[in-house]
Amino acid sequence: MVRIRRAEARDARRLGRMVRSSRAYEGPYASMVAGYRVGADYIAAHRVFVAVEGDGSDEGRVLGFYALIVDPPELDLMFVADHAQGAGIGRLLVEHMRAEARRAGIESVRVVAHPPAEGFYRSIGAQRTGTEWARPPVVMWDRPELAIPVG
């Protein structure tokens, strides 16, 4: 069983570890997440939600998470744990994000995607709107910019 709950400060280290250890950021992409952290301050400032394994009676294993920034609307982070890839967790998180965005009166959510993730976002209905150009030394590659309809 998988449930989605609001992230708490105690989740910060686990979420940061998930980002830094993601296989999606191996090789040429590793430098972008090498020192990345998801801090308790970030969790407090944004709508961050985690997908956890279990029925809610215990802590549960974190399977993925996302962060929705409301103004301007943007999916800032979305990660699925490597061991949970392909199990529908990403789609579950996106549907939850869409519900959160609807409650906030948002019609479309911007996402600047990791290049290998563009196919996933397009599969959930996101439309390509442009390109976010590389900004060395922070980001060394161009990234697709997409809009996720909330509808």
XYZ file of C-alpha atoms in Angstrom:
151
model
C 0.000 0.000 0.000
C 1.244 3.497 -0.872
C 0.057 6.729 0.670
C 1.080 10.321 0.108
C 1.597 12.646 3.037
C 3.003 16.108 3.606
C 6.752 16.031 4.141
C 8.069 16.981 7.550
C 11.414 18.333 8.712
C 12.411 14.807 9.803
C 12.205 13.713 6.135
C 14.836 16.196 4.935
C 17.879 13.931 5.133
C 16.143 11.000 3.433
C 14.913 13.215 0.602
C 18.358 14.716 0.091
C 19.886 11.239 0.017
C 17.321 10.165 -2.589
C 18.328 13.080 -4.820
C 22.071 12.525 -4.438
C 21.919 8.761 -4.985
C 19.505 8.776 -7.936
C 20.725 6.632 -10.840
C 19.140 9.214 -13.154
C 21.962 11.567 -12.176
C 24.898 9.256 -12.765
C 27.678 9.996 -15.217
C 27.672 13.472 -16.741
C 24.714 14.548 -14.566
C 26.312 13.621 -11.215
C 27.836 17.041 -10.575
C 24.431 18.697 -10.430
C 23.301 16.744 -7.361
C 26.631 15.958 -5.702
C 26.117 18.294 -2.748
C 22.349 18.698 -3.014
C 20.310 18.852 0.147
C 16.622 19.186 0.835
C 16.508 21.211 4.011
C 13.838 21.490 6.657
C 13.516 25.155 5.658
C 12.714 24.137 2.063
C 10.080 21.659 3.301
C 8.523 24.357 5.489
C 8.450 26.932 2.662
C 6.950 24.746 -0.089
C 4.317 22.096 -0.654
C 6.494 19.009 -0.402
C 4.820 15.605 -0.360
C 6.250 12.108 0.020
C 4.942 8.763 -1.191
C 5.492 6.196 1.544
C 5.041 2.473 1.684
C 2.641 1.269 4.360
C -0.773 1.958 5.781
C 0.153 4.955 7.894
C 0.581 3.067 11.148
C 4.354 3.435 11.020
C 7.053 5.568 9.416
C 7.074 3.679 6.121
C 9.754 3.609 3.460
C 9.896 6.719 1.267
C 9.269 5.779 -2.372
C 9.369 9.256 -3.889
C 8.538 12.907 -3.397
C 7.688 16.142 -5.135
C 7.787 19.849 -4.361
C 5.194 22.223 -5.776
C 5.909 25.928 -5.780
C 2.632 27.830 -6.016
C 3.775 31.292 -7.109
C 4.780 31.070 -9.866
C 3.469 27.513 -10.355
C 6.359 25.093 -10.799
C 7.145 21.479 -10.074
C 10.514 22.189 -8.506
C 11.533 18.661 -7.562
C 10.208 15.191 -8.279
C 12.137 12.034 -7.556
C 11.195 8.370 -7.345
C 13.512 6.043 -5.455
C 15.531 3.802 -7.744
C 14.011 0.638 -6.218
C 10.487 1.968 -6.891
C 10.994 2.960 -10.547
C 8.380 1.504 -12.879
C 5.817 0.849 -10.151
C 3.576 3.842 -10.934
C 4.869 6.028 -8.099
C 5.729 8.908 -10.466
C 2.212 8.926 -11.920
C 0.721 8.766 -8.425
C 2.824 11.768 -7.369
C 1.844 13.730 -10.488
C -1.859 13.094 -9.899
C -1.471 14.228 -6.296
C 0.400 17.330 -7.472
C -2.388 18.110 -9.946
C -4.966 17.888 -7.136
C -2.858 20.229 -4.972
C -2.515 22.665 -7.872
C -6.282 22.605 -8.529
C -6.959 23.403 -4.867
C -4.599 26.377 -5.226
C -6.427 27.589 -8.366
C -3.548 26.718 -10.702
C -4.295 25.710 -14.305
C -0.808 24.688 -15.473
C 2.442 23.814 -13.730
C 5.849 24.527 -15.255
C 8.583 21.929 -15.016
C 12.168 22.215 -16.175
C 12.971 18.549 -16.602
C 16.087 16.489 -16.308
C 16.628 15.581 -19.993
C 16.121 11.811 -19.526
C 12.789 12.508 -17.737
C 11.185 14.389 -20.630
C 9.555 11.215 -21.954
C 7.886 10.574 -18.602
C 6.479 14.090 -18.412
C 5.193 13.902 -21.973
C 3.537 10.552 -21.150
C 1.484 12.236 -18.410
C 0.316 14.972 -20.780
C 2.962 17.670 -20.365
C 3.606 19.822 -23.418
C 7.037 21.127 -24.395
C 7.103 24.931 -24.112
C 10.775 25.696 -24.592
C 14.324 25.068 -23.445
C 16.116 26.159 -20.321
C 19.643 26.792 -21.551
C 22.730 25.526 -19.750
C 24.251 27.810 -17.101
C 27.776 26.553 -16.453
C 29.134 25.778 -13.978
C 25.816 25.161 -12.157
C 24.004 23.305 -14.960
C 26.081 22.038 -17.846
C 23.310 20.954 -20.230
C 20.157 22.333 -21.805
C 16.908 21.120 -20.232
C 13.400 20.820 -21.664
C 10.796 23.207 -20.268
C 7.286 21.766 -20.155
C 3.825 22.674 -18.912
C 1.761 20.098 -17.045
C -1.958 20.785 -17.455
C -3.831 20.594 -14.174
C -7.402 20.428 -15.566
